[in-house]
Amino acid sequence: MEFISQPWPWYVSGPMAAIILLLMNYFGKGFGVSTNLETFCTIGGAGKASDYFKKDWKEQTWSLFFVAGIIIGGYLSSHYLMSSESIALNPDTVTDLAELGFANAGQSYLPAEIFNTENIFSLKGFAILIGAGFMIGFGARYAGGCTSGHAITGLSSLQLPSLLAVIGFFIGGLIMTWFLLPLIF
Amino acid sequence: MKNIIFLIIGLLFGIILTKSEVVSWYRIYEMFKFQSFQMYGIIGSAVLVSMVFMQLFKKGVIKNYLGENIITKEKNKGFIRTIVGGTIFGFGWALSGACPGPMFALVGHGFTSILIVLLGATIGAFIYGVLSKKLPN
């Protein structure tokens, strides 16, 4: 039980993510999450705006079940499988974040400075949340996948586009973390 | 009935994302600051183990549940779309600390604000779809 309630080390989590890829492929589907965003658009009637979304979303039902499972897995693990909310961070990270104005870094999964429910009702807070989401959705679909589809599936099957996409993930992530976050916060 | 299988696989994935702390904004920040090995270890070992599976798929050692060979879909090629799209994704990933998988897991954690991120991501996918023919490849 001790193992279940503690955070899992990388050498457990990484291979287990690979098992997810194995299971998906065994049951006849690829491992990827971001395609569901397009399915949401199709269900919402985006086919009226662009032929791109004129698809039969029912063919993606399996994938909607997959993301529903992720939500349930998040619920179950946050309610029953966690001994503490805190994240054991590198002390340097905590110092860096304190300089940015993030108090209590690592005492919860998400920083209140970005994810407090009240932030939804402030212009800046809302802009950060919706803007970050927009870049994820737009970028993932333009690049043709996200962390699961490109970084894990694409790199492991030695696909050059995925290597380029992952290089892009890091160009964007490094610029945001090192240069833009200090301007935003 | 088969959909239930994907629900269960998703459930396992949601647990892995939580227990590995990949869903934490702080883990992503630490990764881009090169202050922790955790995320590199997770993605690196996931890729290495998957590489072994991919070879076994290719050689036909592991077949799907119907006994057919498993074929991995080829990704769209194109330098601009992968680098530019990837960079835009990276901006959003580092700002929100969540890529699409963890986003859904965090909905399950009960964070209301992540729904705004998810809404933004859906709008982003919509705008991509509308512009897809006009964007450089």
Coordinates of C-alpha atoms in Angstrom, one line a residue:
Chain A
M1 CA 0.0 0.0 0.0
E2 CA 2.9 2.3 0.7
F3 CA 3.9 2.1 -2.9
I4 CA 0.4 3.0 -4.1
S5 CA 0.2 6.1 -1.9
Q6 CA 3.7 7.5 -2.6
P7 CA 4.6 9.3 -5.9
W8 CA 6.0 6.9 -8.4
P9 CA 9.6 7.3 -9.5
W10 CA 10.3 7.9 -13.2
Y11 CA 11.5 4.4 -13.8
V12 CA 8.0 3.1 -12.9
S13 CA 5.9 5.8 -14.5
G14 CA 7.8 5.9 -17.9
P15 CA 7.6 2.1 -18.6
M16 CA 3.9 2.1 -17.4
A17 CA 3.2 4.9 -20.0
A18 CA 4.7 2.6 -22.6
I19 CA 2.4 -0.2 -21.4
I20 CA -0.5 2.2 -22.2
L21 CA 0.9 2.5 -25.8
L22 CA 1.1 -1.3 -26.0
L23 CA -2.5 -1.8 -24.8
M24 CA -3.9 0.9 -27.2
N25 CA -2.1 -0.8 -30.1
Y26 CA -3.1 -4.3 -29.0
F27 CA -6.7 -3.1 -29.1
G28 CA -6.3 -1.7 -32.6
K29 CA -5.8 2.1 -31.9
G30 CA -2.9 4.5 -31.7
F31 CA -1.8 6.4 -28.5
G32 CA -2.7 10.0 -28.7
V33 CA -4.9 12.5 -26.9
S34 CA -5.1 15.8 -28.8
T35 CA -7.2 14.5 -31.7
N36 CA -10.1 14.5 -29.2
L37 CA -10.0 18.3 -29.3
E38 CA -11.0 18.1 -33.0
T39 CA -13.7 15.6 -32.2
F40 CA -15.2 18.1 -29.7
C41 CA -15.3 20.7 -32.5
T42 CA -17.0 18.2 -34.9
I43 CA -19.6 17.3 -32.2
G44 CA -20.1 21.1 -31.6
G45 CA -21.0 21.6 -35.2
A46 CA -17.7 22.9 -36.6
G47 CA -18.4 21.2 -39.8
K48 CA -20.6 24.2 -40.7
A49 CA -17.6 26.5 -40.5
S50 CA -15.0 24.3 -42.2
D51 CA -15.0 21.0 -44.2
Y52 CA -12.0 20.1 -42.1
F53 CA -14.5 19.1 -39.4
K54 CA -16.9 17.2 -41.7
K55 CA -16.1 13.8 -40.2
D56 CA -18.1 11.1 -38.6
W57 CA -17.3 11.7 -35.0
K58 CA -18.8 8.3 -34.0
E59 CA -15.6 6.7 -35.4
Q60 CA -13.8 8.4 -32.6
T61 CA -16.1 7.2 -29.8
W62 CA -13.4 4.9 -28.5
S63 CA -11.1 7.9 -28.0
L64 CA -13.8 9.8 -26.2
F65 CA -14.0 6.8 -23.8
F66 CA -10.3 7.0 -23.4
V67 CA -10.3 10.6 -22.3
A68 CA -13.3 9.9 -20.1
G69 CA -11.2 7.2 -18.5
I70 CA -8.3 9.7 -18.0
I71 CA -10.8 12.0 -16.1
I72 CA -12.0 9.2 -13.9
G73 CA -8.4 8.1 -13.3
G74 CA -7.5 11.6 -12.2
Y75 CA -10.5 11.7 -9.9
L76 CA -9.8 8.3 -8.3
S77 CA -6.1 8.9 -7.9
S78 CA -6.5 12.4 -6.4
H79 CA -9.2 11.1 -4.0
Y80 CA -7.9 7.7 -3.0
L81 CA -4.3 7.2 -4.1
M82 CA -2.5 10.2 -2.8
S83 CA -0.9 10.6 0.6
S84 CA -0.1 14.2 0.2
E85 CA -0.8 17.1 -2.1
S86 CA 2.8 18.3 -2.1
I87 CA 5.5 17.9 -4.7
A88 CA 9.1 17.4 -3.6
L89 CA 10.7 20.2 -5.7
N90 CA 14.4 21.1 -6.2
P91 CA 15.0 23.9 -3.6
D92 CA 16.5 26.0 -6.6
T93 CA 13.1 25.8 -8.3
V94 CA 11.3 27.0 -5.1
T95 CA 13.7 30.0 -4.9
D96 CA 13.3 30.8 -8.6
L97 CA 9.5 30.7 -8.3
A98 CA 9.5 32.8 -5.2
E99 CA 11.4 35.5 -7.2
L100 CA 8.6 35.3 -9.8
G101 CA 6.0 35.8 -7.1
F102 CA 4.9 32.2 -6.7
A103 CA 4.4 31.6 -3.0
N104 CA 4.2 28.1 -1.5
A105 CA 5.8 26.4 -4.6
G106 CA 5.3 22.6 -4.4
Q107 CA 2.7 22.6 -1.6
S108 CA 0.0 21.6 -4.1
Y109 CA -0.1 20.1 -7.6
L110 CA -0.9 23.4 -9.2
P111 CA 0.1 27.0 -8.3
A112 CA -2.8 29.1 -7.0
E113 CA -1.3 32.1 -8.9
I114 CA -2.5 30.5 -12.1
F115 CA -5.2 28.0 -11.2
N116 CA -7.2 29.7 -8.4
T117 CA -10.8 29.5 -9.4
E118 CA -11.0 33.3 -8.7
N119 CA -8.5 33.9 -11.6
I120 CA -11.3 32.9 -14.0
F121 CA -13.0 36.2 -13.2
S122 CA -10.0 38.5 -13.6
L123 CA -9.0 39.6 -17.1
K124 CA -5.4 38.6 -16.8
G125 CA -6.1 35.3 -15.1
F126 CA -8.7 34.4 -17.7
A127 CA -6.4 35.5 -20.5
I128 CA -3.6 33.3 -19.2
L129 CA -5.8 30.2 -18.9
I130 CA -7.6 30.5 -22.2
G131 CA -4.4 31.7 -24.1
A132 CA -2.3 28.8 -22.8
G133 CA -5.1 26.4 -23.8
F134 CA -5.4 28.0 -27.2
M135 CA -1.7 27.6 -27.9
I136 CA -1.8 24.0 -26.8
G137 CA -4.8 23.1 -29.0
F138 CA -3.7 25.1 -32.1
G139 CA 0.0 24.0 -31.7
A140 CA -0.8 20.3 -31.2
R141 CA -3.1 20.0 -34.2
Y142 CA -0.7 22.1 -36.5
A143 CA 2.2 19.9 -35.4
G144 CA 0.1 16.8 -35.7
G145 CA 0.2 15.6 -32.1
C146 CA 1.1 16.3 -28.5
T147 CA 3.3 14.6 -26.0
S148 CA 1.7 11.2 -26.3
G149 CA 1.3 11.2 -30.1
H150 CA 4.6 12.8 -31.0
A151 CA 7.1 12.5 -28.1
I152 CA 6.2 8.9 -27.1
T153 CA 4.6 7.3 -30.2
G154 CA 6.5 9.2 -32.9
L155 CA 10.0 9.2 -31.3
S156 CA 9.7 5.5 -30.4
S157 CA 8.8 4.7 -34.0
L158 CA 11.7 6.8 -35.2
Q159 CA 9.7 9.3 -37.2
L160 CA 11.5 12.5 -38.2
P161 CA 8.4 14.8 -38.0
S162 CA 8.1 13.8 -34.3
L163 CA 11.7 14.7 -33.6
L164 CA 11.1 18.1 -35.2
A165 CA 7.9 18.6 -33.2
V166 CA 9.6 17.7 -29.9
I167 CA 12.4 20.1 -30.7
G168 CA 9.6 22.7 -31.2
F169 CA 8.0 21.8 -27.9
F170 CA 11.3 22.6 -26.2
I171 CA 12.0 25.8 -28.2
G172 CA 8.6 27.1 -27.1
G173 CA 8.8 25.7 -23.6
L174 CA 12.3 27.2 -22.9
I175 CA 11.4 30.6 -24.3
M176 CA 8.2 30.7 -22.2
T177 CA 9.9 29.5 -19.0
W178 CA 13.1 31.5 -19.2
F179 CA 11.9 34.8 -20.9
L180 CA 8.1 35.1 -21.0
L181 CA 7.0 33.9 -17.5
P182 CA 9.1 36.6 -15.8
L183 CA 7.3 39.2 -18.0
I184 CA 3.9 37.7 -17.4
F185 CA 4.2 37.3 -13.6
Chain B
M1 CA -18.5 -3.0 -25.3
K2 CA -15.1 -2.5 -26.7
N3 CA -15.3 1.1 -25.7
I4 CA -15.2 0.0 -22.0
I5 CA -11.7 -1.3 -22.7
F6 CA -10.5 2.2 -23.7
L7 CA -12.2 3.7 -20.7
I8 CA -10.2 1.3 -18.5
I9 CA -6.9 2.0 -20.4
G10 CA -7.7 5.8 -20.0
L11 CA -8.3 5.3 -16.3
L12 CA -5.0 3.6 -15.9
F13 CA -3.3 6.4 -17.8
G14 CA -5.0 9.0 -15.6
I15 CA -3.6 7.3 -12.5
I16 CA -0.1 7.1 -14.0
L17 CA -0.2 10.8 -14.9
T18 CA -1.2 11.7 -11.4
K19 CA 1.1 9.3 -9.5
S20 CA 4.1 10.3 -11.7
E21 CA 3.3 14.0 -10.9
V22 CA 3.3 14.7 -14.6
V23 CA 0.0 16.6 -14.0
S24 CA 1.8 19.1 -11.8
W25 CA 2.6 22.5 -13.2
Y26 CA 5.7 22.5 -11.1
R27 CA 7.2 19.4 -12.7
I28 CA 6.9 21.0 -16.1
Y29 CA 8.5 24.2 -14.9
E30 CA 11.3 22.2 -13.3
M31 CA 11.9 20.3 -16.5
F32 CA 12.2 23.5 -18.6
K33 CA 14.5 24.9 -16.0
F34 CA 16.7 21.7 -16.1
Q35 CA 16.4 21.4 -12.3
S36 CA 15.0 17.9 -12.1
F37 CA 15.5 14.6 -13.9
Q38 CA 12.0 13.3 -13.2
M39 CA 10.3 14.4 -16.5
Y40 CA 13.3 13.5 -18.6
G41 CA 13.4 10.1 -16.9
I42 CA 9.6 9.5 -17.5
I43 CA 9.6 10.6 -21.2
G44 CA 13.0 9.0 -21.9
S45 CA 12.1 5.6 -20.4
A46 CA 8.6 5.7 -21.9
V47 CA 10.2 6.2 -25.4
L48 CA 12.9 3.5 -24.8
V49 CA 10.4 0.9 -23.7
S50 CA 8.0 1.9 -26.5
M51 CA 10.8 1.5 -29.0
V52 CA 11.2 -2.1 -28.0
F53 CA 7.4 -2.6 -28.4
M54 CA 7.5 -0.9 -31.8
Q55 CA 10.2 -3.3 -33.0
L56 CA 8.1 -6.2 -31.8
F57 CA 5.1 -4.8 -33.6
K58 CA 7.2 -4.4 -36.8
K59 CA 8.6 -7.9 -36.6
G60 CA 5.1 -9.3 -36.0
V61 CA 6.0 -10.8 -32.6
I62 CA 3.2 -8.8 -31.0
K63 CA 0.0 -8.7 -33.0
N64 CA -3.2 -7.0 -32.2
Y65 CA -6.2 -8.7 -30.6
L66 CA -7.4 -9.9 -34.0
G67 CA -4.1 -11.5 -34.8
E68 CA -3.2 -8.8 -37.3
N69 CA 0.1 -7.0 -37.6
I70 CA 0.2 -3.6 -35.8
I71 CA 1.0 -0.7 -38.1
T72 CA 2.0 2.7 -36.7
K73 CA 0.4 5.6 -38.5
E74 CA 2.9 7.9 -40.3
K75 CA 3.0 11.4 -39.1
N76 CA 2.4 14.3 -41.4
K77 CA 5.7 15.5 -42.8
G78 CA 6.6 19.1 -43.1
F79 CA 9.3 21.2 -41.5
I80 CA 7.2 24.4 -40.8
R81 CA 4.2 22.6 -39.4
T82 CA 6.1 20.5 -37.0
I83 CA 8.6 23.2 -35.8
V84 CA 6.2 26.1 -35.7
G85 CA 3.3 24.0 -34.4
G86 CA 5.5 22.4 -31.9
T87 CA 6.9 25.7 -30.7
I88 CA 3.4 27.2 -30.2
F89 CA 2.4 24.0 -28.3
G90 CA 5.6 24.5 -26.2
F91 CA 4.5 28.0 -25.2
G92 CA 1.2 26.7 -24.0
W93 CA 2.7 23.7 -22.3
A94 CA 5.1 25.7 -20.3
L95 CA 2.5 28.4 -19.4
S96 CA -0.3 26.0 -18.3
G97 CA 2.0 23.2 -17.2
A98 CA -0.4 20.7 -18.8
C99 CA -0.4 18.9 -22.1
P100 CA -3.7 17.4 -23.3
G101 CA -3.5 14.1 -21.3
P102 CA -2.8 15.8 -17.9
M103 CA -5.5 18.4 -18.8
F104 CA -8.1 15.8 -18.7
A105 CA -6.7 14.2 -15.5
L106 CA -6.8 17.6 -13.8
V107 CA -10.5 17.9 -14.7
G108 CA -10.8 14.7 -12.6
H109 CA -8.8 16.3 -9.8
G110 CA -11.6 18.9 -9.6
F111 CA -9.8 22.0 -10.7
T112 CA -12.4 24.3 -12.2
S113 CA -9.9 26.6 -13.9
I114 CA -8.5 23.8 -16.0
L115 CA -11.9 23.8 -17.9
I116 CA -10.9 27.2 -19.2
V117 CA -7.6 25.8 -20.5
L118 CA -9.5 22.9 -22.1
L119 CA -12.0 25.4 -23.7
G120 CA -9.0 27.4 -25.0
A121 CA -7.5 24.2 -26.4
T122 CA -10.7 23.2 -28.2
I123 CA -11.0 26.8 -29.7
G124 CA -7.3 26.4 -30.8
A125 CA -8.0 23.1 -32.5
F126 CA -11.1 24.8 -34.2
I127 CA -9.0 27.7 -35.5
Y128 CA -6.4 25.3 -36.8
G129 CA -9.1 23.3 -38.6
V130 CA -10.5 26.5 -40.2
L131 CA -7.1 27.7 -41.3
S132 CA -5.5 24.3 -42.1
K133 CA -5.5 24.7 -45.9
K134 CA -4.0 28.2 -45.7
L135 CA -1.2 27.4 -43.2
P136 CA 2.3 26.5 -44.6
N137 CA 3.3 22.9 -44.4

